[in-house]
CSV table of C-alpha atoms in Angstrom, one decimal:
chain,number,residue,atom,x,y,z
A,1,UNK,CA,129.4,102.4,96.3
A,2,UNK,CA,127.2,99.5,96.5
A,3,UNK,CA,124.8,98.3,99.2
A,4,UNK,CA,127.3,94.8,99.7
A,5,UNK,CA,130.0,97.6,99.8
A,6,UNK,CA,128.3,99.9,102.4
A,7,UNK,CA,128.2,96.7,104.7
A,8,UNK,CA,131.5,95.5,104.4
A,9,UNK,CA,133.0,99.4,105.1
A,10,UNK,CA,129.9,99.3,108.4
A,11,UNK,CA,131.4,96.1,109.4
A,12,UNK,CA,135.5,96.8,109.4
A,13,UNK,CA,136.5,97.7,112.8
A,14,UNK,CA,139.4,99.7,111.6
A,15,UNK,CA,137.5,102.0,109.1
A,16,UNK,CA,135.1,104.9,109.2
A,17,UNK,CA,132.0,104.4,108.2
A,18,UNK,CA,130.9,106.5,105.1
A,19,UNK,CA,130.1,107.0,101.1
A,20,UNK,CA,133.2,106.5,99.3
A,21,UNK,CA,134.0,106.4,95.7
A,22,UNK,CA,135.4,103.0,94.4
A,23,UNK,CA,138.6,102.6,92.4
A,24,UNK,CA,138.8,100.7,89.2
A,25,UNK,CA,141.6,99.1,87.2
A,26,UNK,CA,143.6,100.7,84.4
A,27,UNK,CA,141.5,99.8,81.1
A,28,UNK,CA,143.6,97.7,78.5
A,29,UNK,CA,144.9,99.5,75.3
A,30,UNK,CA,141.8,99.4,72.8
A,31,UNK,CA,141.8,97.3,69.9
A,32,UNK,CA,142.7,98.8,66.8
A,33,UNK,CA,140.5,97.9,63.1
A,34,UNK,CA,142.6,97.8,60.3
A,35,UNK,CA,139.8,98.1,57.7
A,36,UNK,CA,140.2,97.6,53.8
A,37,UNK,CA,139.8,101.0,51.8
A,38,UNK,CA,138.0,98.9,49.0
A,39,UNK,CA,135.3,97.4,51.4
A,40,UNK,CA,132.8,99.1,53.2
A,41,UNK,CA,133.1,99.1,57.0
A,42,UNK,CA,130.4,96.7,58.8
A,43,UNK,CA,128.5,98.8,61.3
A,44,UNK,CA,128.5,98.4,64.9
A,45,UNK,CA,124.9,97.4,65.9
A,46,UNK,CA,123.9,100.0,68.4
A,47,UNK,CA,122.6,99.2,72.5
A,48,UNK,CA,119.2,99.0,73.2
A,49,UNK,CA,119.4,102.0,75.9
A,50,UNK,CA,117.7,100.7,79.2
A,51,UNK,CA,115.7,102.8,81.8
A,52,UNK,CA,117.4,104.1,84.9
A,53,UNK,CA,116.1,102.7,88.2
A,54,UNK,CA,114.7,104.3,91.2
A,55,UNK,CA,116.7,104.2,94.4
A,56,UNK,CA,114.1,103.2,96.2
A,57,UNK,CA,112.4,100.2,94.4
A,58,UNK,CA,115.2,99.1,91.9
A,59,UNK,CA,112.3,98.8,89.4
A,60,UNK,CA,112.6,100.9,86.0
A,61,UNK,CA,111.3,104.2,85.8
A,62,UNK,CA,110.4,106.6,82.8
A,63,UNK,CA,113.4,108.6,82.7
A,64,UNK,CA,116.7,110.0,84.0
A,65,UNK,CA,114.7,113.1,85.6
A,66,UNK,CA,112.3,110.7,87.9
A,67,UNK,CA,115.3,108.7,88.8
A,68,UNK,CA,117.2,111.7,90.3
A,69,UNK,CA,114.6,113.8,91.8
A,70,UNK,CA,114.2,114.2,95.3
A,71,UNK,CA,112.3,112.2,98.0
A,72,UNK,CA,108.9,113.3,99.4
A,73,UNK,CA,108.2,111.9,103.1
A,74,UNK,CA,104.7,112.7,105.0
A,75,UNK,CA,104.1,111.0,108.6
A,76,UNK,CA,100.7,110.1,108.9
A,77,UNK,CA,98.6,108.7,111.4
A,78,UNK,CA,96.8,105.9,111.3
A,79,UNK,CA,93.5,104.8,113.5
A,80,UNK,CA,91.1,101.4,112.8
A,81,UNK,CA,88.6,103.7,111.2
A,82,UNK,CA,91.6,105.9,109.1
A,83,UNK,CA,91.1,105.1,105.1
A,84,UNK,CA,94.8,106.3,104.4
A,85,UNK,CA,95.4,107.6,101.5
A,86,UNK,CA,98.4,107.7,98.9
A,87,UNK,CA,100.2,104.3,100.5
A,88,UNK,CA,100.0,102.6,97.0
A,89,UNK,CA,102.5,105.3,95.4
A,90,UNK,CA,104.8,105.3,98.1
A,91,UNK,CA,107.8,103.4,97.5
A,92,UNK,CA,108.6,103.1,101.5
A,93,UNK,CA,106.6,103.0,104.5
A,94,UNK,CA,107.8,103.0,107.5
A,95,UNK,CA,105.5,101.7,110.3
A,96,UNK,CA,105.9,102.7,114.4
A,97,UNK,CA,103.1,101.5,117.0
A,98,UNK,CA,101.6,104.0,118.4
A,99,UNK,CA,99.8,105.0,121.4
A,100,UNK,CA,96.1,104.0,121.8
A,101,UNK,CA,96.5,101.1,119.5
A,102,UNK,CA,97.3,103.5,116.2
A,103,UNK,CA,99.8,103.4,113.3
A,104,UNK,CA,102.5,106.1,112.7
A,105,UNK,CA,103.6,105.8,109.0
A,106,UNK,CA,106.0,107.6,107.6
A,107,UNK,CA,105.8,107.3,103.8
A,108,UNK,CA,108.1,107.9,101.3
A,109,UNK,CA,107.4,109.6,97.6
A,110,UNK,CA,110.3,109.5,94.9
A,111,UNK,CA,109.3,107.0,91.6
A,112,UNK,CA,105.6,107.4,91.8
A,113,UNK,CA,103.4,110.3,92.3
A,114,UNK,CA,100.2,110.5,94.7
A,115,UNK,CA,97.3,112.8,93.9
A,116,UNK,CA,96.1,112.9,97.6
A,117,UNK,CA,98.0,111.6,100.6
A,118,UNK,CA,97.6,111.8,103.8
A,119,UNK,CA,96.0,112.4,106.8
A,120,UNK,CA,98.7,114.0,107.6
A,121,UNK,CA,100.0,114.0,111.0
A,122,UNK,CA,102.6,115.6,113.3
A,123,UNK,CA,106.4,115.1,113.0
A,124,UNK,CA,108.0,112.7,115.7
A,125,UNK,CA,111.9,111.7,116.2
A,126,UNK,CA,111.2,108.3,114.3
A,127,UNK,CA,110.4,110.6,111.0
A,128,UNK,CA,113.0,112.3,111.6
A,129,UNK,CA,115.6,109.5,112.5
A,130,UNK,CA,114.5,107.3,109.5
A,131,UNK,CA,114.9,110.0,106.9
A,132,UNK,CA,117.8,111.2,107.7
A,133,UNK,CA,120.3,108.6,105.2
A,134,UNK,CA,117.3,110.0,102.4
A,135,UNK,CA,117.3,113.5,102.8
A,136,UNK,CA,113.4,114.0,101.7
A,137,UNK,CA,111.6,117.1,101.4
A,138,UNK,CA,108.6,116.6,103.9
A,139,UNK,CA,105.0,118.0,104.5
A,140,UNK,CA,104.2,117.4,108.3
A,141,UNK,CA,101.4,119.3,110.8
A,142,UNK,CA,103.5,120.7,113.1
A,143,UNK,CA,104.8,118.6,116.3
A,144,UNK,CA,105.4,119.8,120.3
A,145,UNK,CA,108.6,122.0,120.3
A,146,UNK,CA,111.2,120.0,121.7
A,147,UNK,CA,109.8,117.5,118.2
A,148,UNK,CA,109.9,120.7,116.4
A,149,UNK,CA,113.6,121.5,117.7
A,150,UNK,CA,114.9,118.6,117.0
A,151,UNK,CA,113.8,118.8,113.1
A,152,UNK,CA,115.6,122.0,112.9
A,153,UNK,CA,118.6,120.7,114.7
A,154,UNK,CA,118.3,117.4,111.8
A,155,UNK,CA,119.1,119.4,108.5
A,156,UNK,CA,116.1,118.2,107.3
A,157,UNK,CA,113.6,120.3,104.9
A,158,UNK,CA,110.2,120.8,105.1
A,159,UNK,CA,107.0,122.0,105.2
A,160,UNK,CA,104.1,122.7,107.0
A,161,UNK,CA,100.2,124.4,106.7
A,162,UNK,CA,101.7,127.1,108.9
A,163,UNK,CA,104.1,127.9,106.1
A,164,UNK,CA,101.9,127.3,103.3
A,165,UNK,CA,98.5,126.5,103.6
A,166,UNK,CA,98.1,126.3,99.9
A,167,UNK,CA,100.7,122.9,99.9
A,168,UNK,CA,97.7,121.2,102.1
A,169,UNK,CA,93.8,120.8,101.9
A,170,UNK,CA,92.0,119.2,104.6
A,171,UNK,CA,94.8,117.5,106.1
A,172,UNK,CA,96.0,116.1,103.0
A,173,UNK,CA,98.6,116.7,100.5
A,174,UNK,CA,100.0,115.5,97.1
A,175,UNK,CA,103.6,115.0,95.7
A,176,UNK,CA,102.8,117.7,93.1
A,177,UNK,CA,102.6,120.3,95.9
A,178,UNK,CA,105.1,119.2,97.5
A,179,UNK,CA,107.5,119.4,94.9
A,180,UNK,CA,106.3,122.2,93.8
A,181,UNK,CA,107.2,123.6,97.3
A,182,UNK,CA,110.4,121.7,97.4
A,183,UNK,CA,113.5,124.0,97.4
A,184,UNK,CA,115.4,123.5,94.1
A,185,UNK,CA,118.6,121.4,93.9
A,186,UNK,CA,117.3,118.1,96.3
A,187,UNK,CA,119.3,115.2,95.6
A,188,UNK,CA,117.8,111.8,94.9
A,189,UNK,CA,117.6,109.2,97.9
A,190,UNK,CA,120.3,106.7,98.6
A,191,UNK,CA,119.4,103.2,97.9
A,192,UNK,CA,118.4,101.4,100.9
A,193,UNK,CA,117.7,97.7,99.9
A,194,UNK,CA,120.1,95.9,98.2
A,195,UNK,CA,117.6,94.4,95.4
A,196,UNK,CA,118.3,90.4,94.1
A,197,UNK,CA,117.9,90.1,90.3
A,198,UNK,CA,116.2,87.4,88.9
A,199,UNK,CA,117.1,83.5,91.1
A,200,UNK,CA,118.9,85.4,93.3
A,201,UNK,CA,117.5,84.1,97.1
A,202,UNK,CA,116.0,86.6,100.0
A,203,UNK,CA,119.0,84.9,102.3
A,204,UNK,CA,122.1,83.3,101.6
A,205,UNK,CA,120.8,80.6,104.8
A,206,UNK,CA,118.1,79.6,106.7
A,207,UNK,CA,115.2,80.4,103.7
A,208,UNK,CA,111.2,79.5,103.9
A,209,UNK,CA,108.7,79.0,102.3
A,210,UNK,CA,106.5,82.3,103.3
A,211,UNK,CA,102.2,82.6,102.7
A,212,UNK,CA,101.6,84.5,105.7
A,213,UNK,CA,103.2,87.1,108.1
A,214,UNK,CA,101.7,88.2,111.4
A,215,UNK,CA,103.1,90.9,113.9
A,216,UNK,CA,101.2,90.9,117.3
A,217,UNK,CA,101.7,93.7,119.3
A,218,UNK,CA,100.2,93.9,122.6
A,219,UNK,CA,97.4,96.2,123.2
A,220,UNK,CA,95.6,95.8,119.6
A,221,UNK,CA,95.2,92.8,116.9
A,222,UNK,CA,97.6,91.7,115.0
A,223,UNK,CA,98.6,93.0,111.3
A,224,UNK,CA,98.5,90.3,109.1
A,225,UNK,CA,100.2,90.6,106.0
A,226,UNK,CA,99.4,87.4,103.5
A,227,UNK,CA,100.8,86.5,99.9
A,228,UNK,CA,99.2,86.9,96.6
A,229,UNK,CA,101.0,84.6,94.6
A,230,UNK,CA,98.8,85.7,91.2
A,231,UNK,CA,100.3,89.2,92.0
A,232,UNK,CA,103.6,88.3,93.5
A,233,UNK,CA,103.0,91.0,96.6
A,234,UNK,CA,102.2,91.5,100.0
A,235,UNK,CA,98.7,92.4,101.3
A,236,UNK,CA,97.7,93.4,104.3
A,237,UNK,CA,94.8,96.2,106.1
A,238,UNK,CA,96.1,99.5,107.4
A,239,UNK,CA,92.8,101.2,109.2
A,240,UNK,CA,90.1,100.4,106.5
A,241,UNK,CA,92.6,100.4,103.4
A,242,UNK,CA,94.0,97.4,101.9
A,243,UNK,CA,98.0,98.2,101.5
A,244,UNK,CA,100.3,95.6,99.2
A,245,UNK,CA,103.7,95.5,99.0
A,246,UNK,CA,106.7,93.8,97.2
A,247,UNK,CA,108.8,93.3,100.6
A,248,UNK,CA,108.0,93.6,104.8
A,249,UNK,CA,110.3,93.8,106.7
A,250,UNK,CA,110.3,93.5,110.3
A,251,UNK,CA,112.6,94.9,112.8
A,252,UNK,CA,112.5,94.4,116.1
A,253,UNK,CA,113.6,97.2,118.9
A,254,UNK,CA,113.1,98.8,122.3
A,255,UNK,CA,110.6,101.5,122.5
A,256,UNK,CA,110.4,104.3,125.3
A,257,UNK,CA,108.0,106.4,126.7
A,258,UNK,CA,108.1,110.1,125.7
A,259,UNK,CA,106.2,112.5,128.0
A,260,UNK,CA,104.9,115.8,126.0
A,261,UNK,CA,103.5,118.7,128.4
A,262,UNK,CA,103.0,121.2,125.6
A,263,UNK,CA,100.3,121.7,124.6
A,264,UNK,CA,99.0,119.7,126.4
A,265,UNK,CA,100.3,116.6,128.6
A,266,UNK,CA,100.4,113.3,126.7
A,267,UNK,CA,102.4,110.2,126.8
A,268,UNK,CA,103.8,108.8,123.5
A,269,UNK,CA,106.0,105.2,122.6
A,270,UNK,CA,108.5,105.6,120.7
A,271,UNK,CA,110.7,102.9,118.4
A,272,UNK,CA,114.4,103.3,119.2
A,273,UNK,CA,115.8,103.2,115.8
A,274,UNK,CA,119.6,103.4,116.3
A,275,UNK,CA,121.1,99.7,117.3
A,276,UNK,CA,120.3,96.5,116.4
A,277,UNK,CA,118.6,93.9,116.7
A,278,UNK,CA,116.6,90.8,115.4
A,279,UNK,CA,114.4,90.8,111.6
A,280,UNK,CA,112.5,88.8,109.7
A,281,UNK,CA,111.8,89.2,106.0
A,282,UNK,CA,109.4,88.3,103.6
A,283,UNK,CA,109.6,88.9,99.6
A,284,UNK,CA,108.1,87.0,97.0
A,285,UNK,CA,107.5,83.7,98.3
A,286,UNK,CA,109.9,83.7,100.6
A,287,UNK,CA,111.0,84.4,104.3
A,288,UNK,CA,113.8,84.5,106.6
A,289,UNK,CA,115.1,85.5,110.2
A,290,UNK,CA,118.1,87.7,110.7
A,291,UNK,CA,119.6,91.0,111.8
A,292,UNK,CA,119.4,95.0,111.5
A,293,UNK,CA,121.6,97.4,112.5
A,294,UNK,CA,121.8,100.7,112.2
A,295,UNK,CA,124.5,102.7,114.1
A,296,UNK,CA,123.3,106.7,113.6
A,297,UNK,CA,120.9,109.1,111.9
A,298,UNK,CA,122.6,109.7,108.8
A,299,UNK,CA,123.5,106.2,108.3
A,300,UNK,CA,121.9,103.4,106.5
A,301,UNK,CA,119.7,100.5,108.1
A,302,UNK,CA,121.4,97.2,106.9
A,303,UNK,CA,119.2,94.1,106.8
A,304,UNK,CA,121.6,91.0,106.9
A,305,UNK,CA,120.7,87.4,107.3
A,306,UNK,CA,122.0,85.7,110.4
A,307,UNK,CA,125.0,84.8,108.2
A,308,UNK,CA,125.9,88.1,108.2
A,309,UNK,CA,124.9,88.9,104.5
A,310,UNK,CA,122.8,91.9,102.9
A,311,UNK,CA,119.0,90.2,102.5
A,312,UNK,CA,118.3,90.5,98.8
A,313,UNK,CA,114.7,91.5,98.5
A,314,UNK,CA,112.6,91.5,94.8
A,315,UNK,CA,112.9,94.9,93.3
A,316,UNK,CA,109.5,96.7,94.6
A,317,UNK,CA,108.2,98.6,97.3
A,318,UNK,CA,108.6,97.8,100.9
A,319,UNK,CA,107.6,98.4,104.3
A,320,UNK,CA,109.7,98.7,106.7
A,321,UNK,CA,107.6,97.7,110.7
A,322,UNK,CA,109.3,98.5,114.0
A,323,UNK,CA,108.1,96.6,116.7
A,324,UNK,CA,109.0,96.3,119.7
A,325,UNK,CA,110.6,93.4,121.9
A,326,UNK,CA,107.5,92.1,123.3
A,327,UNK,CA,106.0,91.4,120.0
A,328,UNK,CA,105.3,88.0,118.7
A,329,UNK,CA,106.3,87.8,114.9
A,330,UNK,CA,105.7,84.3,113.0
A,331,UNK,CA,105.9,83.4,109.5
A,332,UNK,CA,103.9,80.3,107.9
């Protein structure tokens, strides 16, 4: 099932929202070649195979293995003086504001692979209610128990130094130790974007022209994201690391406050992912103002313009920024 189909099967009042499998008409009788004995038979010019592509990006990958390998995910926490590492392998990065003017990413591995990532941070209910439609294996440092609790309670899989110190090193890790810890049989990621080929618009109405995107959230200075145009993507600063991307979009949502008294007492935002709400895209060139909504856990996040239709970003990765009501969010 496609992404336009997920949409239309989210948006039916009188259906169940789920994966389905799609039914296809009966296929005509084939032709038959009558073929003169005395002359040879021409031969059928064979297909140029073409490479599978990744869930996550729509962009072609190597092989059928890489396509349908599992998802990594690592949270990780960003401060002004953080230099991140591994963002520029990850085909999706989710972005929550944190307390004390902070980033908490949650990045996600499956086309490309990442020597070191990290630092890697505790796990917190937006890790685990973004990653729950993808399914990722995931290397995290722990969490407070009732975070802990709920990541059992999730189905999710992962990892921690606890388990296995030798997945981690000095608060990093990498997707080849992560795999490698991986338990076998993970499925690959469903595909989250519904990707335009080539002339095929961000939004069906109510397109710009996009050079520049700013998010200002109170309590620290704005992220400005700004377009290349000589490499068609995204750039922006995440602590001291310059991050690019094919695709930002922005979603905005209430956050709550989340009181943790063990280990030790501490007061934490936190993006409420399941709703809707207002977006705004950029890709390529381009931006536009619509809608998200995403109803549950284990159901996907659909983008829409404010006619109601799936955005159509450029094949690529993306990030994905929750921020909350009170932020100011202007394209130019």
């Amino acid at each position: 099932m496609n992404r336009r189909q997920m949409l239309r099967a989210a948006l039916a009042p009188a259906l169940v929202v789920g994966f389905g499998t799609a039914c296809s008409e009966p296929q005509p009788p084939g032709r038959t070649d009558i073929v003169d004995p005395g002359a040879p038979a021409s031969a059928t010019p064979s297909a140029t195979p073409s490479l599978p592509s990744a869930p996550l990006t729509g962009l072609p990958v190597s092989g059928a293995p890489v396509a349908g390998r599992q998802a990594l995910a690592v949270p990780i926490r960003v401060t002004r003086s953080t230099t991140p590492a591994g963002l520029g392998s990850a085909d999706l990065v989710y972005a929550e504001f944190a307390e004390s003017d902070t980033l908490h990413l949650t990045a996600v591995f499956q086309s490309r692979d990442a020597a070191k990532i990290g630092p890697v941070t505790e796990i917190r209910p937006v890790d685990i209610r973004s990653l729950g439609v993808l399914r990722p294996f995931i290397g995290y440092d722990g969490g407070p128990p009732n975070f802990r609790n709920q990541f059992e309670a999730s189905g999710l899989a992962g990892v921690t130094p606890g388990d296995d110190e030798k997945v981690f090193g000095s608060d990093h890790t990498s997707t080849a130790a992560l795999w490698k810890a991986a338990p076998k049989g993970g499925q690959p990621p469903t595909q989250v974007l519904d990707y335009g080929t080539a002339g095929t618009p961000l939004a069906g109405r109510d397109l710009v022209p996009a050079r520049e995107l700013t998010v200002a959230v109170a309590g620290g200075p704005p992220m400005v994201w700004r377009y290349d145009a000589q490499k068609s993507v995204w750039v922006s600063k995440v602590g001291t690391a310059t991050v690019t991307a094919t695709s930002v979009m922005v979603l905005t949502m209430e956050y709550r406050t989340i009181d943790i008294r063990h280990p030790s007492y501490r007061s934490l935002p936190s993006a409420k992912v399941f709703g809707e709400g207002a977006a705004v895209a950029v890709s390529g060139p381009s931006g536009a103002k619509g809608r998200w909504r995403k109803p549950g856990q284990d159901l996907l996040c659909n983008v829409m313009d404010l006619g109601g239709e799936l955005l159509h970003p450029l094949p690529g990765n993306a990030w994905v920024l929750y921020v909350p009501t009170s932020a100011k969010v202007t394209i130019r």
